[in-house]
Amino acid sequence: MQQMGTILSLNIGVSQNIGGDGDKKIISAIYKNSVSEKSLFLSKTGLEGDQQADLVNHGGIDKAVCIYPIEHYAYWEKELEKTFPIGSFGENMTLAGMVEKDTHIGDIWQWGEAVVQVSQPRRPCYKVAKRHQEPKLPLLIQQTGYSGYYLRVLKEGYVSVKDRCVLTERKSDVSIKVVNHTTYQDQNNERDKHVLLNLNELSVAWKKSLL
């Protein structure tokens, strides 16, 4: 059976200061709004109208689109006893049906006119903690493996919330879940690290972090 993901929301945002009054200025585009336009152009560097404030840790060729599975929202709401509206994790796409254990590095999807490829997990940072006033949230994301992940764009084109994400080719047997586990819970496993370092489709930035 062909693996497919259903897009629940496409989200774009602009850079802004998310630091509170009297706090150090923190520029981020983690606050994103759901868009219902018929279609948006997806270029090699991201969705039309979307910004990334920190181009070292977000955005760029290997991090053009950020995905977060809707399946994790219920867990966070129960665990942290608060409501998480769609887009709470700064994702460009809130997606159903393709969680980390079922999504592999190098997976190629057809999405509307575009062709995209899974490149790496999403690395949680202090800005998601700042947004939700939950200092331990990045660590909790690492521990659970509920990270989300990034896509690179192999073919540009127009996409929409009405399009399905259809897996067309699987390039590796290494899931996002496995990458997270090796990176955060099993750092001394040299055999598995070697596999990741030799995985062509895994982003260069992630490989550098393993070293």
Tab-separated table of C-alpha atoms in Angstrom:
chain	number	residue	atom	x	y	z
A	1	MET	CA	0.000	0.000	0.000
A	2	GLN	CA	1.385	3.405	-0.951
A	3	GLN	CA	2.325	5.600	2.002
A	4	MET	CA	0.586	8.953	1.977
A	5	GLY	CA	0.349	11.907	4.325
A	6	THR	CA	-2.591	14.252	4.738
A	7	ILE	CA	-1.769	17.934	5.158
A	8	LEU	CA	-3.850	19.509	7.903
A	9	SER	CA	-2.288	22.953	7.705
A	10	LEU	CA	0.335	24.895	5.750
A	11	ASN	CA	1.985	27.541	7.904
A	12	ILE	CA	4.192	30.515	7.087
A	13	GLY	CA	5.601	33.272	9.277
A	14	VAL	CA	7.803	36.341	9.384
A	15	SER	CA	10.728	37.125	11.647
A	16	GLN	CA	9.881	38.992	14.833
A	17	ASN	CA	11.176	39.589	18.333
A	18	ILE	CA	9.805	36.892	20.666
A	19	GLY	CA	11.724	38.113	23.707
A	20	GLY	CA	9.574	39.556	26.462
A	21	ASP	CA	9.714	43.103	27.834
A	22	GLY	CA	13.115	43.676	29.361
A	23	ASP	CA	14.466	40.415	27.959
A	24	LYS	CA	17.234	40.009	25.431
A	25	LYS	CA	15.963	40.407	21.874
A	26	ILE	CA	15.246	37.029	20.268
A	27	ILE	CA	14.460	37.154	16.561
A	28	SER	CA	12.492	34.178	15.309
A	29	ALA	CA	9.846	33.156	12.778
A	30	ILE	CA	8.549	30.361	15.013
A	31	TYR	CA	5.111	31.999	15.119
A	32	LYS	CA	3.487	30.890	11.881
A	33	ASN	CA	-0.009	31.400	10.520
A	34	SER	CA	-2.069	28.829	8.696
A	35	VAL	CA	-2.627	29.801	5.068
A	36	SER	CA	-5.487	28.666	2.881
A	37	GLU	CA	-4.345	30.130	-0.437
A	38	LYS	CA	-5.070	27.900	-3.395
A	39	SER	CA	-1.357	27.304	-3.871
A	40	LEU	CA	2.071	28.553	-2.797
A	41	PHE	CA	5.295	28.328	-4.737
A	42	LEU	CA	7.851	26.015	-3.147
A	43	SER	CA	11.407	26.961	-4.089
A	44	LYS	CA	14.685	25.293	-3.167
A	45	THR	CA	14.818	27.418	-0.017
A	46	GLY	CA	11.234	27.287	1.172
A	47	LEU	CA	7.596	28.220	0.852
A	48	GLU	CA	6.551	31.490	-0.690
A	49	GLY	CA	6.042	34.081	2.062
A	50	ASP	CA	7.860	32.146	4.789
A	51	GLN	CA	10.919	33.525	6.569
A	52	GLN	CA	13.673	31.997	8.696
A	53	ALA	CA	15.438	34.295	11.133
A	54	ASP	CA	18.280	31.910	11.970
A	55	LEU	CA	19.700	30.604	8.698
A	56	VAL	CA	22.291	28.501	10.515
A	57	ASN	CA	19.777	26.297	12.330
A	58	HIS	CA	16.698	26.808	10.165
A	59	GLY	CA	16.183	27.182	6.444
A	60	GLY	CA	18.604	26.602	3.625
A	61	ILE	CA	18.716	23.881	0.989
A	62	ASP	CA	18.489	20.942	3.418
A	63	LYS	CA	15.889	22.596	5.663
A	64	ALA	CA	13.516	24.171	3.177
A	65	VAL	CA	10.323	22.801	4.770
A	66	CYS	CA	9.747	21.881	8.410
A	67	ILE	CA	7.251	19.085	9.120
A	68	TYR	CA	5.558	18.278	12.422
A	69	PRO	CA	3.205	15.297	12.844
A	70	ILE	CA	-0.237	16.115	14.240
A	71	GLU	CA	-0.115	12.798	16.110
A	72	HIS	CA	2.180	14.331	18.765
A	73	TYR	CA	-0.053	17.261	19.669
A	74	ALA	CA	-2.281	15.220	21.999
A	75	TYR	CA	0.783	13.941	23.866
A	76	TRP	CA	2.154	17.420	24.522
A	77	GLU	CA	-1.218	18.765	25.614
A	78	LYS	CA	-1.585	15.947	28.129
A	79	GLU	CA	2.041	16.039	29.286
A	80	LEU	CA	2.269	19.810	29.738
A	81	GLU	CA	-1.406	20.449	30.522
A	82	LYS	CA	-1.871	23.237	28.001
A	83	THR	CA	-3.341	23.762	24.578
A	84	PHE	CA	-1.067	23.686	21.552
A	85	PRO	CA	-2.677	25.329	18.512
A	86	ILE	CA	-1.709	24.159	15.023
A	87	GLY	CA	1.731	25.498	14.127
A	88	SER	CA	2.940	25.509	17.740
A	89	PHE	CA	6.255	23.929	16.821
A	90	GLY	CA	7.061	26.413	14.080
A	91	GLU	CA	6.374	23.860	11.380
A	92	ASN	CA	5.539	24.761	7.803
A	93	MET	CA	3.395	21.672	7.434
A	94	THR	CA	1.265	19.998	10.066
A	95	LEU	CA	0.953	16.482	8.703
A	96	ALA	CA	-1.018	13.347	9.528
A	97	GLY	CA	0.180	9.879	8.634
A	98	MET	CA	3.975	10.177	8.482
A	99	VAL	CA	5.458	10.104	11.986
A	100	GLU	CA	9.184	9.730	12.677
A	101	LYS	CA	9.213	5.929	12.946
A	102	ASP	CA	7.584	5.590	9.527
A	103	THR	CA	9.602	8.277	7.740
A	104	HIS	CA	13.107	7.548	6.487
A	105	ILE	CA	16.081	9.679	5.573
A	106	GLY	CA	16.065	10.058	1.801
A	107	ASP	CA	12.360	9.365	1.333
A	108	ILE	CA	11.144	11.114	-1.816
A	109	TRP	CA	7.610	12.496	-1.923
A	110	GLN	CA	5.471	13.944	-4.653
A	111	TRP	CA	3.741	17.020	-3.253
A	112	GLY	CA	1.619	18.877	-5.771
A	113	GLU	CA	3.937	19.998	-8.548
A	114	ALA	CA	6.980	19.669	-6.301
A	115	VAL	CA	9.247	16.747	-5.458
A	116	VAL	CA	10.760	16.790	-1.967
A	117	GLN	CA	13.101	14.601	0.072
A	118	VAL	CA	13.455	13.935	3.806
A	119	SER	CA	16.862	15.275	4.880
A	120	GLN	CA	17.152	15.251	8.693
A	121	PRO	CA	15.245	15.460	11.992
A	122	ARG	CA	14.246	18.854	13.316
A	123	ARG	CA	16.588	19.812	16.158
A	124	PRO	CA	14.673	21.421	19.044
A	125	CYS	CA	16.076	24.726	20.289
A	126	TYR	CA	15.492	27.291	23.003
A	127	LYS	CA	13.062	29.239	20.844
A	128	VAL	CA	10.373	26.580	21.068
A	129	ALA	CA	10.908	26.645	24.827
A	130	LYS	CA	10.612	30.434	24.838
A	131	ARG	CA	7.427	30.413	22.797
A	132	HIS	CA	5.658	28.044	25.176
A	133	GLN	CA	7.377	29.151	28.398
A	134	GLU	CA	8.514	25.552	28.927
A	135	PRO	CA	12.296	25.517	29.553
A	136	LYS	CA	12.501	21.714	29.454
A	137	LEU	CA	10.610	21.320	26.182
A	138	PRO	CA	13.703	20.901	23.933
A	139	LEU	CA	15.014	18.146	26.222
A	140	LEU	CA	11.593	16.477	26.318
A	141	ILE	CA	11.480	16.534	22.526
A	142	GLN	CA	14.871	14.825	22.398
A	143	GLN	CA	13.793	12.209	24.950
A	144	THR	CA	10.538	11.357	23.204
A	145	GLY	CA	11.882	11.575	19.672
A	146	TYR	CA	8.838	13.661	18.733
A	147	SER	CA	11.031	16.031	16.782
A	148	GLY	CA	9.480	16.468	13.383
A	149	TYR	CA	11.804	16.654	10.413
A	150	TYR	CA	12.953	18.659	7.403
A	151	LEU	CA	12.594	18.358	3.645
A	152	ARG	CA	14.853	19.480	0.832
A	153	VAL	CA	13.315	20.401	-2.519
A	154	LEU	CA	14.366	18.318	-5.526
A	155	LYS	CA	11.891	19.911	-7.909
A	156	GLU	CA	10.287	23.312	-7.391
A	157	GLY	CA	6.611	23.894	-8.038
A	158	TYR	CA	3.258	24.996	-6.692
A	159	VAL	CA	1.842	23.157	-3.672
A	160	SER	CA	-1.268	23.482	-1.554
A	161	VAL	CA	-2.895	22.220	1.611
A	162	LYS	CA	-5.208	20.139	-0.580
A	163	ASP	CA	-2.344	18.103	-2.052
A	164	ARG	CA	-1.330	14.783	-0.528
A	165	CYS	CA	2.271	13.888	0.269
A	166	VAL	CA	2.880	10.624	-1.576
A	167	LEU	CA	5.965	8.475	-0.941
A	168	THR	CA	7.390	7.600	-4.349
A	169	GLU	CA	10.842	6.259	-3.469
A	170	ARG	CA	12.633	5.026	-0.340
A	171	LYS	CA	16.385	5.586	-0.389
A	172	SER	CA	17.370	4.094	2.991
A	173	ASP	CA	16.187	1.891	5.840
A	174	VAL	CA	17.132	4.533	8.432
A	175	SER	CA	14.117	6.232	9.979
A	176	ILE	CA	13.999	9.662	11.595
A	177	LYS	CA	13.366	7.829	14.873
A	178	VAL	CA	16.641	5.913	14.485
A	179	VAL	CA	18.601	9.100	13.748
A	180	ASN	CA	17.166	10.747	16.871
A	181	HIS	CA	17.932	7.708	19.028
A	182	THR	CA	21.531	7.460	17.822
A	183	THR	CA	22.086	11.195	18.226
A	184	TYR	CA	20.567	11.688	21.665
A	185	GLN	CA	20.309	8.353	23.465
A	186	ASP	CA	23.077	6.212	21.980
A	187	GLN	CA	25.908	8.608	21.223
A	188	ASN	CA	28.608	6.009	21.896
A	189	ASN	CA	27.290	3.538	19.349
A	190	GLU	CA	30.073	3.926	16.793
A	191	ARG	CA	28.572	1.356	14.430
A	192	ASP	CA	25.286	3.227	14.064
A	193	LYS	CA	27.070	6.585	13.859
A	194	HIS	CA	29.172	5.185	11.025
A	195	VAL	CA	25.993	4.206	9.188
A	196	LEU	CA	24.637	7.743	9.549
A	197	LEU	CA	27.887	9.379	8.499
A	198	ASN	CA	27.871	7.330	5.306
A	199	LEU	CA	24.220	7.980	4.509
A	200	ASN	CA	24.312	10.198	1.439
A	201	GLU	CA	20.839	11.633	1.917
A	202	LEU	CA	21.415	12.749	5.537
A	203	SER	CA	22.239	16.467	5.666
A	204	VAL	CA	25.853	17.563	6.028
A	205	ALA	CA	24.950	19.711	9.050
A	206	TRP	CA	23.591	16.702	10.928
A	207	LYS	CA	26.666	14.644	10.111
A	208	LYS	CA	28.874	17.411	11.486
A	209	SER	CA	26.889	17.394	14.726
A	210	LEU	CA	27.557	13.665	15.099
A	211	LEU	CA	31.305	14.350	14.964
